[in-house]
Coordinates of C-alpha atoms in Angstrom, one line a residue:
M163 CA 53.4 0.7 6.5
T164 CA 57.0 1.8 6.2
R165 CA 59.9 0.8 4.0
A166 CA 63.4 2.1 3.2
P167 CA 64.5 4.8 3.6
A168 CA 62.9 4.2 7.0
A169 CA 65.1 6.6 9.0
A170 CA 64.1 9.6 6.8
V171 CA 60.4 8.8 6.8
A172 CA 60.4 8.0 10.6
A173 CA 62.0 11.4 11.4
L174 CA 59.4 13.2 9.3
L175 CA 56.6 11.3 11.0
L176 CA 57.9 12.1 14.4
T177 CA 58.0 15.9 13.7
G178 CA 54.6 15.8 12.0
A179 CA 56.0 17.3 8.8
L180 CA 55.0 14.5 6.5
T181 CA 51.5 14.2 8.0
G182 CA 50.9 17.9 7.7
A183 CA 52.1 17.9 4.1
L184 CA 49.6 15.3 3.1
A185 CA 46.7 17.4 4.2
G186 CA 47.2 19.9 1.4
T187 CA 47.0 19.8 -2.4
A188 CA 50.0 18.2 -4.1
T189 CA 52.1 20.6 -6.2
A190 CA 54.6 20.1 -9.0
A191 CA 58.2 21.4 -9.3
P192 CA 59.3 22.8 -12.7
A193 CA 61.8 20.9 -14.8
D194 CA 64.1 22.6 -17.2
L195 CA 66.8 21.2 -19.6
V196 CA 68.5 23.0 -22.5
T197 CA 70.6 20.9 -24.9
S198 CA 71.5 20.3 -28.5
Y199 CA 70.4 17.5 -30.9
T200 CA 71.1 16.5 -34.5
C201 CA 68.1 15.4 -36.6
D202 CA 68.4 12.9 -39.5
T203 CA 65.3 13.8 -41.6
S204 CA 63.3 11.9 -44.2
T205 CA 64.6 14.4 -46.9
G206 CA 68.1 13.0 -46.4
Q207 CA 69.4 16.1 -44.6
T208 CA 71.1 16.1 -41.2
V209 CA 70.1 19.2 -39.3
P210 CA 71.5 20.6 -36.0
V211 CA 68.7 21.8 -33.7
G212 CA 68.3 23.5 -30.3
V213 CA 66.1 21.8 -27.8
H214 CA 64.4 23.0 -24.6
F215 CA 62.7 20.5 -22.4
G216 CA 60.3 21.8 -19.7
G217 CA 57.4 20.5 -17.7
F218 CA 56.9 19.5 -14.1
L219 CA 58.1 16.7 -11.8
P220 CA 55.7 15.4 -9.2
D221 CA 55.9 16.7 -5.7
D222 CA 53.3 14.6 -4.0
V223 CA 54.6 14.6 -0.5
G224 CA 55.7 18.2 0.0
A225 CA 58.0 17.6 3.0
L226 CA 60.9 16.7 0.6
P227 CA 61.4 18.1 -2.9
N228 CA 60.1 16.0 -5.8
A229 CA 59.0 13.2 -3.5
V230 CA 56.4 10.5 -4.2
S231 CA 55.1 7.4 -2.5
Y232 CA 56.6 4.1 -3.8
A233 CA 53.0 2.7 -3.8
Q234 CA 51.4 5.4 -6.0
T235 CA 51.7 6.2 -9.7
A236 CA 53.9 9.3 -10.4
F237 CA 53.2 11.6 -13.4
V238 CA 56.0 13.6 -15.1
D239 CA 54.8 16.4 -17.4
L240 CA 57.1 17.0 -20.4
D241 CA 57.1 19.9 -22.8
L242 CA 59.4 20.2 -25.8
D243 CA 60.5 23.3 -27.7
I244 CA 62.6 22.5 -30.8
T245 CA 64.0 24.5 -33.7
N246 CA 61.4 24.5 -36.5
L247 CA 62.3 22.0 -39.3
V248 CA 59.3 22.8 -41.6
E249 CA 57.6 25.7 -43.3
G250 CA 54.0 26.4 -42.5
R251 CA 51.6 25.6 -39.7
V252 CA 52.0 22.5 -37.4
D253 CA 48.9 21.2 -35.7
G254 CA 48.0 18.4 -33.3
D255 CA 48.3 15.8 -36.0
S256 CA 52.1 16.2 -35.7
T257 CA 53.7 14.2 -32.9
A258 CA 56.9 13.7 -31.0
T259 CA 58.0 10.7 -29.0
V260 CA 60.9 11.2 -26.5
A261 CA 62.8 8.3 -25.2
A262 CA 63.8 8.4 -21.5
S263 CA 65.7 6.2 -19.1
I264 CA 65.0 5.9 -15.3
T265 CA 68.1 5.2 -13.3
G266 CA 68.2 4.2 -9.6
P267 CA 66.8 1.3 -7.7
S268 CA 64.5 0.2 -10.6
P269 CA 66.2 1.2 -13.9
R270 CA 64.0 1.0 -17.0
Q271 CA 63.3 2.5 -20.4
V272 CA 60.2 4.6 -20.9
S273 CA 58.9 7.2 -23.4
A274 CA 56.8 10.3 -23.6
D275 CA 54.2 11.0 -26.3
L276 CA 53.7 14.7 -27.1
T277 CA 51.3 16.6 -29.3
F278 CA 52.2 19.9 -31.0
A279 CA 50.6 23.2 -30.2
P280 CA 48.8 25.2 -32.9
G281 CA 51.0 27.8 -34.4
E282 CA 51.9 29.6 -37.6
G283 CA 55.3 30.8 -38.7
W284 CA 57.1 30.1 -35.5
S285 CA 60.9 29.7 -35.4
W286 CA 60.4 27.1 -32.7
L287 CA 57.8 24.3 -32.4
H288 CA 56.2 23.5 -29.1
A289 CA 54.8 20.2 -28.0
A290 CA 53.4 19.0 -24.7
G291 CA 52.6 15.6 -23.1
A292 CA 54.0 13.4 -20.3
L293 CA 56.1 10.4 -19.6
A294 CA 54.4 7.1 -19.3
P295 CA 53.0 6.7 -15.8
L296 CA 55.7 5.6 -13.3
R297 CA 55.6 3.3 -10.3
L298 CA 58.9 4.1 -8.5
D299 CA 59.3 1.0 -6.4
P300 CA 61.5 0.3 -4.5
P301 CA 62.1 3.6 -2.7
G302 CA 65.2 5.7 -3.4
L303 CA 66.4 8.4 -5.8
H304 CA 65.3 7.9 -9.4
E305 CA 67.0 10.0 -12.1
I306 CA 65.1 10.9 -15.4
R307 CA 67.4 11.1 -18.4
L308 CA 66.1 12.0 -21.8
G309 CA 67.2 10.4 -25.1
D310 CA 66.2 10.3 -28.7
I311 CA 63.4 12.4 -30.2
T312 CA 61.2 10.9 -33.0
L313 CA 59.3 13.5 -34.9
S314 CA 56.4 13.1 -37.3
L315 CA 55.6 16.6 -38.6
R316 CA 52.6 17.2 -40.8
P317 CA 52.6 20.9 -41.8
K318 CA 49.9 22.9 -43.5
S319 CA 49.6 26.2 -45.3
D320 CA 47.6 29.0 -43.8
D321 CA 44.5 27.8 -45.7
G322 CA 44.8 24.3 -44.3
A323 CA 46.2 22.6 -47.4
P324 CA 48.7 19.9 -46.6
L325 CA 52.4 20.6 -47.2
P326 CA 55.1 17.9 -47.6
P327 CA 55.5 15.9 -44.4
L328 CA 58.7 15.5 -42.6
D329 CA 59.9 12.7 -40.3
A330 CA 63.0 12.9 -38.2
L331 CA 65.1 11.0 -35.7
C332 CA 67.0 13.4 -33.4
T333 CA 69.9 12.3 -31.3
R334 CA 71.5 14.3 -28.5
V335 CA 74.9 15.8 -29.3
P336 CA 77.5 13.9 -27.3
G337 CA 78.5 15.6 -24.1
G338 CA 75.3 17.5 -23.7
N339 CA 73.2 17.3 -20.5
D340 CA 70.4 14.8 -20.5
L341 CA 69.2 15.0 -16.8
L342 CA 65.6 16.3 -16.6
G343 CA 65.5 15.8 -12.8
T344 CA 65.5 13.5 -9.8
I345 CA 62.5 12.1 -8.0
Q346 CA 62.6 10.8 -4.4
S347 CA 60.4 7.7 -3.9
L348 CA 59.6 7.2 -0.2
G349 CA 58.5 4.1 1.7
F350 CA 55.0 5.1 2.9
I351 CA 51.4 4.9 1.8
A352 CA 49.3 8.0 2.1
D353 CA 45.6 7.9 3.1
R354 CA 44.1 10.2 0.4
P355 CA 41.0 10.1 -1.8
L356 CA 41.5 8.5 -5.1
R357 CA 42.6 10.8 -7.9
P358 CA 40.4 11.1 -11.0
T359 CA 41.3 9.0 -14.1
D360 CA 40.4 8.8 -17.8
L361 CA 40.3 12.5 -18.5
T362 CA 38.8 12.9 -21.9
V363 CA 37.9 15.9 -24.2
A364 CA 34.3 15.6 -25.1
E365 CA 34.1 18.7 -27.3
T366 CA 36.0 21.8 -28.1
T367 CA 35.1 25.1 -29.8
P368 CA 37.4 28.1 -30.4
T369 CA 36.6 29.4 -26.9
T370 CA 35.3 26.4 -24.9
A371 CA 36.3 22.9 -24.0
T372 CA 34.2 20.2 -22.3
V373 CA 36.2 17.6 -20.4
T374 CA 35.0 14.5 -18.5
W375 CA 36.7 12.1 -16.1
V376 CA 36.0 9.1 -13.9
G377 CA 35.8 9.7 -10.1
R378 CA 35.7 7.0 -7.4
S379 CA 35.0 7.3 -3.7
W380 CA 37.5 6.1 -1.1
W381 CA 36.8 6.0 2.7
A382 CA 34.6 9.1 2.7
A383 CA 32.1 10.3 0.1
T384 CA 33.3 12.7 -2.6
A385 CA 32.3 16.3 -2.1
G386 CA 33.6 17.6 -5.5
Y387 CA 36.4 18.1 -7.9
D388 CA 38.9 21.0 -8.3
V389 CA 39.9 21.7 -11.9
Y390 CA 43.3 23.1 -12.7
L391 CA 44.1 24.7 -16.1
D392 CA 47.7 25.3 -17.0
G393 CA 48.6 25.1 -13.2
A394 CA 45.9 27.4 -11.9
L395 CA 42.7 26.4 -10.1
V396 CA 39.8 27.6 -12.4
T397 CA 36.7 26.0 -11.0
T398 CA 35.2 23.4 -8.6
T399 CA 32.4 21.1 -9.7
T400 CA 30.4 18.3 -8.1
D401 CA 30.0 16.5 -11.4
P402 CA 32.8 14.5 -13.1
R403 CA 32.5 16.9 -16.1
V404 CA 33.4 20.6 -16.7
T405 CA 32.9 23.0 -19.6
L406 CA 35.6 25.7 -19.6
T407 CA 34.6 29.0 -21.2
G408 CA 36.4 32.2 -22.3
L409 CA 39.4 30.3 -23.8
T410 CA 41.6 31.7 -26.5
P411 CA 41.1 30.1 -29.9
D412 CA 43.9 28.0 -31.4
R413 CA 45.7 27.5 -28.0
Q414 CA 47.1 24.4 -26.3
H415 CA 46.3 23.7 -22.6
R416 CA 47.1 21.1 -19.9
L417 CA 44.2 20.2 -17.6
K418 CA 44.4 18.3 -14.3
V419 CA 41.7 17.4 -11.7
I420 CA 41.8 16.5 -8.0
T421 CA 39.1 14.8 -5.9
R422 CA 38.0 16.5 -2.6
D423 CA 36.0 14.4 -0.1
V424 CA 33.5 15.5 2.6
R425 CA 36.3 15.5 5.3
G426 CA 38.2 18.1 3.3
S427 CA 40.9 15.7 2.2
T428 CA 42.2 15.9 -1.4
S429 CA 43.6 13.4 -3.8
L430 CA 46.8 13.8 -5.7
L431 CA 46.6 15.6 -9.0
S432 CA 45.4 13.5 -11.9
Q433 CA 47.4 12.7 -14.9
G434 CA 47.5 15.8 -17.1
L435 CA 45.3 16.1 -20.3
V436 CA 46.8 18.1 -23.1
F437 CA 44.3 19.6 -25.6
A438 CA 43.9 22.5 -28.0
T439 CA 41.0 24.8 -28.7
A440 CA 39.7 25.0 -32.3
R441 CA 40.6 27.7 -34.7
A442 CA 38.2 30.7 -34.9

C-alpha cells in the first residue's frame, strides 16, 4: 500500500533500499537543543534558566533520516537538563511537563511527561521521558517545536526529610530556538512483528530491576525479545519479563524492548520506559 510521497517511496522500493532497511533493527537519531527560559516560581520570583533538551527521534525506516511509517506510532524520547531552582535532593516524585507543537501536514499540540533523576547537590537537574505517542498521518515532514515547561519540584534533604516545594512555569526567551527536530512520515506499511507494549517496572532494588511487558505474535511465532538499556542491547529473553542485575544504585535508566520472530524479523523498538534504581 503506497501513499504520498509516492515518488520517493517508489524509488526506494525499486532500488531495494527500503526493503533492506526494514530487515534490521530500528535505530534512533539523537536530538539536541540548547536554549534559554524564564521561570515564574511559586515563591513569586522570576528566574532565568538555561535549558538543554536531548533525547532521540525515531528512525524506523533507516533508508531516510528520522523516517517513520504514516501507519505506525512514532515515539520521541525527550530529556531535559535545567538550571537547578532548589536546594537539596530531587527524586522521581518531582515532575516536568513540556508542551510541544507538531507542524506540517497534521499540526497539533502535544506534551511530554518527564520524571527527574536521583541526584544530590547538582547545579543542573535532569529529567527524562517522552512525547505522547504520535501518529504522523498524512505523510510528509513534521517539525517538533518545544514550548512551555511546567515544573513540580519536591526536594529533600540528605536524610530524606521534605524541603519546601517549588512549582514553576518556564517560558522560552523570545528569539530562542525551539526546533527539536524534523520527522519524515512515509506512505508505506512495513510487515514487521508487533512491538512490545505496556512496559512496567515490577520491582527495583539498589542494583536490580524487574520489568515486564506484553508481547503479541504477528504472522510468525515469537522467538524472543531483545532488551535495550540506555541504548545498548543487554540481554535476550524468551519470556515477556526480565530482571536486570549489576545496576548502579540511585541511577535513572531508559529501557526498550523489541520482538524477534522465528523468521528472524524484528519489531520496531517499544516505547521507552524510564525508571530509577533504589538508594543503597
